[in-house]
mmCIF file with all atom_site columns, C-alpha atoms in Angstrom:
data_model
loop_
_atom_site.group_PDB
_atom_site.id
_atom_site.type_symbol
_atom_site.label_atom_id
_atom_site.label_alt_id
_atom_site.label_comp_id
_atom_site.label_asym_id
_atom_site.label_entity_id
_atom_site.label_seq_id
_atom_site.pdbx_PDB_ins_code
_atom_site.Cartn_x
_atom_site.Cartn_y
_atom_site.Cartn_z
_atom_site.occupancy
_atom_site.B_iso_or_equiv
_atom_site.pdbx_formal_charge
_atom_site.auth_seq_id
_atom_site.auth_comp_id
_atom_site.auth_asym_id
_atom_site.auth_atom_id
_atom_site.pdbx_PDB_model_num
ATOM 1   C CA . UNK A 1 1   ? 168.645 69.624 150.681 1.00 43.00 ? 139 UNK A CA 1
ATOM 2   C CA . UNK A 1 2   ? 170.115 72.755 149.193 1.00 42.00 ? 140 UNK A CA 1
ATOM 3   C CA . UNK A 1 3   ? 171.991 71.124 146.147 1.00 43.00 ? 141 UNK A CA 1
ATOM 4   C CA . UNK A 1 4   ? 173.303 74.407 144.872 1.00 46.00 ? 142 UNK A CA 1
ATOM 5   C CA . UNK A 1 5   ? 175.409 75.600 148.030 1.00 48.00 ? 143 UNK A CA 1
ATOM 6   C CA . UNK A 1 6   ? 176.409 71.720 148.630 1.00 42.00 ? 144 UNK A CA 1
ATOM 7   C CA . UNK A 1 7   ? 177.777 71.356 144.457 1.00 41.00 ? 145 UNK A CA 1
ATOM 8   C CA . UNK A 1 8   ? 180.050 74.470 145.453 1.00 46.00 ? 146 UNK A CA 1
ATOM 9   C CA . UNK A 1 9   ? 181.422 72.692 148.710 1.00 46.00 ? 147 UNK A CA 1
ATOM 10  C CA . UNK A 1 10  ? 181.973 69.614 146.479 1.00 40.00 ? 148 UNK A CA 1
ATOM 11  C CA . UNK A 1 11  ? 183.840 70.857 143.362 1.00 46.00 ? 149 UNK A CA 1
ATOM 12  C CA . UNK A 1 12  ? 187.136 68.355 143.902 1.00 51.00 ? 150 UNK A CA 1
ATOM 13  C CA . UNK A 1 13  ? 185.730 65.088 142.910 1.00 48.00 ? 151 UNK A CA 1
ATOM 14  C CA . UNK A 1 14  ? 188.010 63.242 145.371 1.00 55.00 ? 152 UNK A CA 1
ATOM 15  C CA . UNK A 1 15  ? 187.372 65.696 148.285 1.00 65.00 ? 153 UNK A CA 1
ATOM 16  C CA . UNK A 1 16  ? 184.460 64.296 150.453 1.00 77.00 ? 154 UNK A CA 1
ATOM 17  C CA . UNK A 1 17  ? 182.738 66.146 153.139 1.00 87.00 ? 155 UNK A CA 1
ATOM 18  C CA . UNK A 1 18  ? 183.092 65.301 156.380 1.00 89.00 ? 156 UNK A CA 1
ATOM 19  C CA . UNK A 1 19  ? 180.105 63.325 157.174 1.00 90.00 ? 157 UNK A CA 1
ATOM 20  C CA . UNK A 1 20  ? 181.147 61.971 160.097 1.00 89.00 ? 158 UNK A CA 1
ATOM 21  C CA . UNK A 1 21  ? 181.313 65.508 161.675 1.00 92.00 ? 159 UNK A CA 1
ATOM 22  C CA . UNK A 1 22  ? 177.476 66.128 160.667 1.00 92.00 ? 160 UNK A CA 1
ATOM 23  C CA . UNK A 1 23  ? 174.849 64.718 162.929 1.00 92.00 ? 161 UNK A CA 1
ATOM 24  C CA . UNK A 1 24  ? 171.312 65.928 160.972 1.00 96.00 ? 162 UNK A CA 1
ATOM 25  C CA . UNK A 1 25  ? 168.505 64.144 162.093 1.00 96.00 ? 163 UNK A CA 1
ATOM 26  C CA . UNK A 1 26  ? 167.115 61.014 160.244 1.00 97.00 ? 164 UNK A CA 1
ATOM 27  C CA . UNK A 1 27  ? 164.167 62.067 157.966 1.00 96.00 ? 165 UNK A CA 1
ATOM 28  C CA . UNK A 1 28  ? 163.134 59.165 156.396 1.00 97.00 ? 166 UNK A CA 1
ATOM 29  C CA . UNK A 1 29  ? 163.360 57.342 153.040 1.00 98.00 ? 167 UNK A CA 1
ATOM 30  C CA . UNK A 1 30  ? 163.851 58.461 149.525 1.00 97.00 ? 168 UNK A CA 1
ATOM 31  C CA . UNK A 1 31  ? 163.051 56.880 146.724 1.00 98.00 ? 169 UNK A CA 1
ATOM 32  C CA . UNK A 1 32  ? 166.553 56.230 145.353 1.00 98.00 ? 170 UNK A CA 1
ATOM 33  C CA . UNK A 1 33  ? 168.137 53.176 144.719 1.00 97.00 ? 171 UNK A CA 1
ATOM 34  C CA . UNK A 1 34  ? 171.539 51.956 143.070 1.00 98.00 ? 172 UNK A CA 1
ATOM 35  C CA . UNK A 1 35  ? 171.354 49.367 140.710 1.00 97.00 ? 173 UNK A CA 1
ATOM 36  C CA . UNK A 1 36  ? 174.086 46.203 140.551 1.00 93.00 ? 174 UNK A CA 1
ATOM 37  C CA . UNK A 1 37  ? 175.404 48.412 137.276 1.00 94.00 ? 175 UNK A CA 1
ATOM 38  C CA . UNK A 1 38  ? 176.030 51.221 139.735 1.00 96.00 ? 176 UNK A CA 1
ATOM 39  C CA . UNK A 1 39  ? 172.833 52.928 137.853 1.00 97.00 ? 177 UNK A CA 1
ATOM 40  C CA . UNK A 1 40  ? 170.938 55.598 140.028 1.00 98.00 ? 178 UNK A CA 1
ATOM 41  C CA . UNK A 1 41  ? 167.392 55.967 140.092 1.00 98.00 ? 179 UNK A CA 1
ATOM 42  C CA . UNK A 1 42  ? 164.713 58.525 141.129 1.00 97.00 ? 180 UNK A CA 1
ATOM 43  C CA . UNK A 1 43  ? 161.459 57.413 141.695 1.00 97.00 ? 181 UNK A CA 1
ATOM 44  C CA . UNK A 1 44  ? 161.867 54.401 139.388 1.00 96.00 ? 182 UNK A CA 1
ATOM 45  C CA . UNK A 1 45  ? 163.797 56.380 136.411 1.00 97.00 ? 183 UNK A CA 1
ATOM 46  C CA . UNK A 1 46  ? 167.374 56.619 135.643 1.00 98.00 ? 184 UNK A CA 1
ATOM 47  C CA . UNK A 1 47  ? 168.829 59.851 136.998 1.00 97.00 ? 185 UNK A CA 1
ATOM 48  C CA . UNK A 1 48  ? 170.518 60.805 133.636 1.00 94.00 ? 186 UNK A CA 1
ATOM 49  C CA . UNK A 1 49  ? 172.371 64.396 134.920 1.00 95.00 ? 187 UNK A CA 1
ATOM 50  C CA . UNK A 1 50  ? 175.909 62.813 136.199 1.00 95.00 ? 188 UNK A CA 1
ATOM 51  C CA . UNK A 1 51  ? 176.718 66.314 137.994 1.00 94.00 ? 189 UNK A CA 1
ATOM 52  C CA . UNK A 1 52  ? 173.719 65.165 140.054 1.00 95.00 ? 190 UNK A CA 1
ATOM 53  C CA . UNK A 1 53  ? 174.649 61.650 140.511 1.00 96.00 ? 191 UNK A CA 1
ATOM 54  C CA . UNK A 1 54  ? 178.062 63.032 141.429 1.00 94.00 ? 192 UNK A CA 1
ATOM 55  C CA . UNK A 1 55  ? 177.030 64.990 143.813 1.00 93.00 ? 193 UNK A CA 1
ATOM 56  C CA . UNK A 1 56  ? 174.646 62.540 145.661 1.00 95.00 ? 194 UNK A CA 1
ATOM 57  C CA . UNK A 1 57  ? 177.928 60.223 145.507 1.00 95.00 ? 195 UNK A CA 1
ATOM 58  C CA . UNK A 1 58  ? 179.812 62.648 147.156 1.00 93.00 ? 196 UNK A CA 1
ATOM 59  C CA . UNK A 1 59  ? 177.636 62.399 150.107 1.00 95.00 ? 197 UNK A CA 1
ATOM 60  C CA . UNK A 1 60  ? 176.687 58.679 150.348 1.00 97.00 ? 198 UNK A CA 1
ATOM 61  C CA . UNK A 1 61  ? 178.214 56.207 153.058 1.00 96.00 ? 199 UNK A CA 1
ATOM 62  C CA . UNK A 1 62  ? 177.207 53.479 154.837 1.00 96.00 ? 200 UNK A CA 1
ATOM 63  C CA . UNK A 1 63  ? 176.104 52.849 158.151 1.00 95.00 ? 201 UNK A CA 1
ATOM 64  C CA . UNK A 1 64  ? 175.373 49.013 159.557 1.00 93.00 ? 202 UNK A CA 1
ATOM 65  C CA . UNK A 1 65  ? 173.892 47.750 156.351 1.00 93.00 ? 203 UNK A CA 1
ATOM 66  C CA . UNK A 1 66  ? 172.026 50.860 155.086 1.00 97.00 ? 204 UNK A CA 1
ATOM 67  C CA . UNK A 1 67  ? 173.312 53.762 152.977 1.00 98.00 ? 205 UNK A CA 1
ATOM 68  C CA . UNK A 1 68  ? 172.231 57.178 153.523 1.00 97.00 ? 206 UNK A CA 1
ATOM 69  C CA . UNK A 1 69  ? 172.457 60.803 151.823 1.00 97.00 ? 207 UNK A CA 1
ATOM 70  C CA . UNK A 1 70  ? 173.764 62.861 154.653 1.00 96.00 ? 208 UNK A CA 1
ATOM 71  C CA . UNK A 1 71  ? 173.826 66.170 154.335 1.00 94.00 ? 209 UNK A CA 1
ATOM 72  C CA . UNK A 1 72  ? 174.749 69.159 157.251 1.00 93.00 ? 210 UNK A CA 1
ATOM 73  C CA . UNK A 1 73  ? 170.603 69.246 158.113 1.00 94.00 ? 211 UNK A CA 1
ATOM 74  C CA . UNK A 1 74  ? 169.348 66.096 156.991 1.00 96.00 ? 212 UNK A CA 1
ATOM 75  C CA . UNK A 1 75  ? 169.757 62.489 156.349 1.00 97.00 ? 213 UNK A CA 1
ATOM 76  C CA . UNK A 1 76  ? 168.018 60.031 154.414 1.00 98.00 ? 214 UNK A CA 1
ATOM 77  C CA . UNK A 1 77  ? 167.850 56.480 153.639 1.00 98.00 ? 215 UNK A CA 1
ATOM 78  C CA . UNK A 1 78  ? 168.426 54.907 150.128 1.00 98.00 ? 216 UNK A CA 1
ATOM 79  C CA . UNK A 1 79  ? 168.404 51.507 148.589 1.00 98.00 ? 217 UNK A CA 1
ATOM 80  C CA . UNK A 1 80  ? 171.740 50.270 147.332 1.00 97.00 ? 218 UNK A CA 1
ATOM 81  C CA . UNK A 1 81  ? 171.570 46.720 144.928 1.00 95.00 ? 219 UNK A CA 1
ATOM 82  C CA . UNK A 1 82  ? 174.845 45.710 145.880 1.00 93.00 ? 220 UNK A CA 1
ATOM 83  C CA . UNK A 1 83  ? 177.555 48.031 145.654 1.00 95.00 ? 221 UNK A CA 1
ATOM 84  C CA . UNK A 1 84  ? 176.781 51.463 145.528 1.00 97.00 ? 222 UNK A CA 1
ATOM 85  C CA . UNK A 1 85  ? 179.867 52.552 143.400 1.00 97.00 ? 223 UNK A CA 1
ATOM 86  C CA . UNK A 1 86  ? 181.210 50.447 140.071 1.00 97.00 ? 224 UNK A CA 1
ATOM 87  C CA . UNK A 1 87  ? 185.152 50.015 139.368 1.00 97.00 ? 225 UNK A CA 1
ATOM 88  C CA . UNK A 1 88  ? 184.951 50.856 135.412 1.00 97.00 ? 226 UNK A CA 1
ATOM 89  C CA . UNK A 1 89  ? 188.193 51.457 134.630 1.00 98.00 ? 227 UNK A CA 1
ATOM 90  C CA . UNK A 1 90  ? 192.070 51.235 135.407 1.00 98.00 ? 228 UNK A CA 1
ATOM 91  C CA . UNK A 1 91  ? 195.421 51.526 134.707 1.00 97.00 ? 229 UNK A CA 1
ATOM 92  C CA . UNK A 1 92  ? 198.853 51.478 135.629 1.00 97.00 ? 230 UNK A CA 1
ATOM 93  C CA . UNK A 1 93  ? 201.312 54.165 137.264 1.00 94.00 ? 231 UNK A CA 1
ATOM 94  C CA . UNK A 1 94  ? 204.414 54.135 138.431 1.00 93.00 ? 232 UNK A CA 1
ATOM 95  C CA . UNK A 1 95  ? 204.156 55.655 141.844 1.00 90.00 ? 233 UNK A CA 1
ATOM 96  C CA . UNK A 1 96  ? 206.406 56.146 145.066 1.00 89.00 ? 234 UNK A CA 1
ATOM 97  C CA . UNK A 1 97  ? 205.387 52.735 146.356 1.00 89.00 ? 235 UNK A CA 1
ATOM 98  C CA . UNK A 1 98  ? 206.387 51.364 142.776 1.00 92.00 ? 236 UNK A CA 1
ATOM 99  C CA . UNK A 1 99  ? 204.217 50.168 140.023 1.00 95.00 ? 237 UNK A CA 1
ATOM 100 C CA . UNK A 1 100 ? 200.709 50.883 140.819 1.00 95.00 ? 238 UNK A CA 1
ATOM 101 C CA . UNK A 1 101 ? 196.976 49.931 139.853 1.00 97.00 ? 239 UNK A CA 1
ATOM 102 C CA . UNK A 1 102 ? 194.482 52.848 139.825 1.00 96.00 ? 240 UNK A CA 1
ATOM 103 C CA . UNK A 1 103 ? 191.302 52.148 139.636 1.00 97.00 ? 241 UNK A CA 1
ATOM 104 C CA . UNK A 1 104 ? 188.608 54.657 138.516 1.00 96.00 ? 242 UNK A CA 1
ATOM 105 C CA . UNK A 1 105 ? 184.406 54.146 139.252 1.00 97.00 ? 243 UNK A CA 1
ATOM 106 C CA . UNK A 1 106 ? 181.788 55.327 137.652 1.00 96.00 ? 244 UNK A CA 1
ATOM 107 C CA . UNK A 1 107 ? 181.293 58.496 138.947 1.00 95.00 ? 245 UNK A CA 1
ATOM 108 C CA . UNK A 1 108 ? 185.010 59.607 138.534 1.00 93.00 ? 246 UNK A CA 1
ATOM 109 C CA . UNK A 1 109 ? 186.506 58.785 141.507 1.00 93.00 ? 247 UNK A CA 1
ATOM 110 C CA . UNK A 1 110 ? 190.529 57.246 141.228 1.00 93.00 ? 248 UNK A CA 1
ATOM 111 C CA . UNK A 1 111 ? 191.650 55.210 144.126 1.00 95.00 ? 249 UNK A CA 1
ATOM 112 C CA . UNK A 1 112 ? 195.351 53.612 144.467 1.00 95.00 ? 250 UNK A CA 1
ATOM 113 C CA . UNK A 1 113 ? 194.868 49.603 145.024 1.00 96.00 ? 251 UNK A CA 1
ATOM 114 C CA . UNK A 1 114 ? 196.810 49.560 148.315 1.00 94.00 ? 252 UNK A CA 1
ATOM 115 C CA . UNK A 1 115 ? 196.515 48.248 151.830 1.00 93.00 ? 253 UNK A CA 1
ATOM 116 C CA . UNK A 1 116 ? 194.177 51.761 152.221 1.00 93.00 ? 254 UNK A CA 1
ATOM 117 C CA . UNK A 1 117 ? 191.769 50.052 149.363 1.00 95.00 ? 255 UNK A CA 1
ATOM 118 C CA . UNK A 1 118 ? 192.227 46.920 149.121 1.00 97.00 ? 256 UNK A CA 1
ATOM 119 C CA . UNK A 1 119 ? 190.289 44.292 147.122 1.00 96.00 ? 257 UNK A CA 1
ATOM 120 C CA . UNK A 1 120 ? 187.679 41.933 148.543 1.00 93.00 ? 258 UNK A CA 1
ATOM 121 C CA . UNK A 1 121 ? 187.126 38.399 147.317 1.00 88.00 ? 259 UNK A CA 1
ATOM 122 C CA . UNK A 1 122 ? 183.664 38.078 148.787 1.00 82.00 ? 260 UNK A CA 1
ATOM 123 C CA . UNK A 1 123 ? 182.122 34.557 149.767 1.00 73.00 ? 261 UNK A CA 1
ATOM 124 C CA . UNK A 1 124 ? 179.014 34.201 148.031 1.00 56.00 ? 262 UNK A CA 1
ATOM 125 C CA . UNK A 1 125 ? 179.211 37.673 146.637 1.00 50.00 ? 263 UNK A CA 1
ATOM 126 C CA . UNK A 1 126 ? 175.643 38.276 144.566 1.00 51.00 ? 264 UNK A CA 1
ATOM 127 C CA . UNK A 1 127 ? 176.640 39.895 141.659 1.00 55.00 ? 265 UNK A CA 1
ATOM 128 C CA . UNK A 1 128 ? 180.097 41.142 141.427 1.00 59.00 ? 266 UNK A CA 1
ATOM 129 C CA . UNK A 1 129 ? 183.084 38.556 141.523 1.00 81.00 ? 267 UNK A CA 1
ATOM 130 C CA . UNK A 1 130 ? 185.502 41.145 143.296 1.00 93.00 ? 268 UNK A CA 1
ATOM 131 C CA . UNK A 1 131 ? 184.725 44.697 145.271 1.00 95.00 ? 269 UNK A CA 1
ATOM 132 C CA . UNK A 1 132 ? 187.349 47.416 145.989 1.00 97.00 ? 270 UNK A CA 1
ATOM 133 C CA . UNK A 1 133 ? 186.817 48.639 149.510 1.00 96.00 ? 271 UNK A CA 1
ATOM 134 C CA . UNK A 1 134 ? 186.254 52.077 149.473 1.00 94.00 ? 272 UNK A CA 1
ATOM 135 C CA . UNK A 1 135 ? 185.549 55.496 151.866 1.00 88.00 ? 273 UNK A CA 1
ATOM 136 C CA . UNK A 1 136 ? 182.617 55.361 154.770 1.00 90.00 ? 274 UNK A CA 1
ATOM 137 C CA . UNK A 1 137 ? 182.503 51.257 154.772 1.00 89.00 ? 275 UNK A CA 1
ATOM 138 C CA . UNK A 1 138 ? 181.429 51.060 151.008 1.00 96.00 ? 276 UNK A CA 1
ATOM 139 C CA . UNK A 1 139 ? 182.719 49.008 148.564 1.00 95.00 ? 277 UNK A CA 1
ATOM 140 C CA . UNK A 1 140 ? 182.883 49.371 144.719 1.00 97.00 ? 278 UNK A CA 1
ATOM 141 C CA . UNK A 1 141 ? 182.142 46.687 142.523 1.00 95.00 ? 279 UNK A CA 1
ATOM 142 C CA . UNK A 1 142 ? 184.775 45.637 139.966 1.00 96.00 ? 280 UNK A CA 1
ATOM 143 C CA . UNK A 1 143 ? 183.207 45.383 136.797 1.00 95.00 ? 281 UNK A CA 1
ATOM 144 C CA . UNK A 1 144 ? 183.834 42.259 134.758 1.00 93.00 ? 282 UNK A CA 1
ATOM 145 C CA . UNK A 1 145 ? 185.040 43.711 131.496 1.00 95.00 ? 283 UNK A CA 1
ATOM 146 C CA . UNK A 1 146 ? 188.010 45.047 134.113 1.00 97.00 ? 284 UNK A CA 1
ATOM 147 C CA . UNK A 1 147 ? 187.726 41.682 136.243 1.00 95.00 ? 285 UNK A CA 1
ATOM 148 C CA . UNK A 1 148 ? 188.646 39.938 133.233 1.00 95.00 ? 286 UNK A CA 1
ATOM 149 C CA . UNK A 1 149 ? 191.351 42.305 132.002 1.00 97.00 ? 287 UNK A CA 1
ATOM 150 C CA . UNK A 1 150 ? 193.127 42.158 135.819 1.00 97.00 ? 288 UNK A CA 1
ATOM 151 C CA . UNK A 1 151 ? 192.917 38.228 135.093 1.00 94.00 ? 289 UNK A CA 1
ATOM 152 C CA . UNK A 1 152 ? 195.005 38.767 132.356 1.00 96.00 ? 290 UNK A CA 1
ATOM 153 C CA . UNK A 1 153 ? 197.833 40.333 133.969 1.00 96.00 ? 291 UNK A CA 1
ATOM 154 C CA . UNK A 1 154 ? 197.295 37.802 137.265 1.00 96.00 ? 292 UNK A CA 1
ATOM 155 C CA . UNK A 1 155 ? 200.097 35.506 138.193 1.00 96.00 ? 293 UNK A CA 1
ATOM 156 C CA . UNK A 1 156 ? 199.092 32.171 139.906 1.00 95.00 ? 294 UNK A CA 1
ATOM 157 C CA . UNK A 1 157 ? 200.639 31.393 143.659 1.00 94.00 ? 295 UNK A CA 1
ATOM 158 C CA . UNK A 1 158 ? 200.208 28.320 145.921 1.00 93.00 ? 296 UNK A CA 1
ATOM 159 C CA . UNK A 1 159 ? 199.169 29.355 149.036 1.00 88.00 ? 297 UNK A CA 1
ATOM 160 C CA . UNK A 1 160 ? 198.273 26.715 151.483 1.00 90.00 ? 298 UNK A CA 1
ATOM 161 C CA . UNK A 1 161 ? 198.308 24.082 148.478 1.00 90.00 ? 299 UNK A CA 1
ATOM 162 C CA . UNK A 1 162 ? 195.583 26.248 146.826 1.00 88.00 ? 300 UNK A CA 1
ATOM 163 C CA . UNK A 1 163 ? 195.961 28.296 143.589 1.00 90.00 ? 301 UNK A CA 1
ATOM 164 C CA . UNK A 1 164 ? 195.550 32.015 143.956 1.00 90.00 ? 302 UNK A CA 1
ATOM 165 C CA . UNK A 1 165 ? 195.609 34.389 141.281 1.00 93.00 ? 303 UNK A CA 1
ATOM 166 C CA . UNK A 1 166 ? 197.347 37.476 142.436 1.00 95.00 ? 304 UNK A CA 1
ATOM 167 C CA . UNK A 1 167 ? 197.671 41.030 140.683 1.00 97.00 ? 305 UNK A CA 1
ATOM 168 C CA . UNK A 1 168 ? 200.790 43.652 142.408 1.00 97.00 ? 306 UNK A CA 1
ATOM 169 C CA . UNK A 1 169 ? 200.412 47.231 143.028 1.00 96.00 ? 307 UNK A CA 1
ATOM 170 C CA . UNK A 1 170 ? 201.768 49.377 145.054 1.00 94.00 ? 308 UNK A CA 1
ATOM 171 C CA . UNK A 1 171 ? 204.119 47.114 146.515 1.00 95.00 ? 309 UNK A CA 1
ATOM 172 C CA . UNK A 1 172 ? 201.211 44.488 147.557 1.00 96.00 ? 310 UNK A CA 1
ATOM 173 C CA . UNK A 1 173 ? 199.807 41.359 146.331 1.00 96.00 ? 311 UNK A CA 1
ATOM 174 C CA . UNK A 1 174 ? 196.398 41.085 146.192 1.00 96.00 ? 312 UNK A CA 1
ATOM 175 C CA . UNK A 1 175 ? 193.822 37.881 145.797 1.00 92.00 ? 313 UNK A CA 1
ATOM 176 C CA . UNK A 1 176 ? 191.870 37.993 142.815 1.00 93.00 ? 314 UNK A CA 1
ATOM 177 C CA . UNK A 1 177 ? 190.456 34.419 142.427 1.00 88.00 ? 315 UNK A CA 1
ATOM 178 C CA . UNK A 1 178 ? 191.125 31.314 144.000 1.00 84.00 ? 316 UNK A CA 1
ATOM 179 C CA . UNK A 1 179 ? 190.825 27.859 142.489 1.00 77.00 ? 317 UNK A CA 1
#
């Protein structure tokens, strides 16, 4: 993997390559793996250089239920925890769909809670009580410092005669608890 010529392709860090235009061949495993804190690790130590992480981000995605680095003349396999990707932040716009949530992961990357990413209330989720559906069939794990702050602002509906705790944006509602 040529990381120099594939950082300059990647300078936006919302632009993603097209991946599903690449077809490299499958050349085994690396010894990577995502933590549940959205953590990266090299050969069982933290990979501290975030331009790196970023970059490896930029070409991650998710095929069946493995996650690869794809690149245009390779592809490998890496281990994911749960979520590859961690929602650690948000806030509030007002956008041209109206009054918005904008979430923001740990690697930088700011996505609009819409119908395009939605949240996920996950039966029997392992870690994470809520996920943000992502790009490439990944999901980002909402952290619970920012679960519990979206709890705050919730509003509780009946639905069905069950309680639902709903949060707006963009001109949605969307499920984040039930009781």
């Amino acid at each position: 993997m040529d990381i120099q010529s594939l950082t300059l392709q990647l300078k936006d860090k919302n632009k993603h390559p097209p991946l599903e235009q690449w077809d490299p061949p499958f050349c085994g495993d690396m010894d990577i793996h995502i933590q549940f804190d959205g953590t990266w690790h090299y050969m069982g130590t933290p990979i501290g250089r975030l331009p790196l992480v970023k970059l490896f981000a930029q070409v991650l995605t998710k095929k069946d239920n493995d996650y690869y680095l794809i690149t245009p003349v390779e592809k490998v396999r890496i281990k994911v925890e749960d979520a590859p990707f961690v929602v650690t932040q948000w806030r509030t716009e007002d956008t041209e769909l109206g009054p918005s949530i904008i979430f923001t992961t740990n690697v930088g990357n700011e996505f609009l809670l819409s119908n395009d990413y939605p949240l996920v209330l996950p039966t029997g989720a392992q870690q994470a009580p809520l996920y943000l559906n992502i790009h490439r069939n990944m999901q980002a794990g909402i952290h619970r410092n920012v679960y519990y702050q979206l709890a705050e602002i919730a509003q509780s509906i009946e639905v069905d005669g069950k309680e639902q705790w709903q949060i707006q944006s963009a001109g949605q509602a969307f499920t984040i608890g039930t009781q």
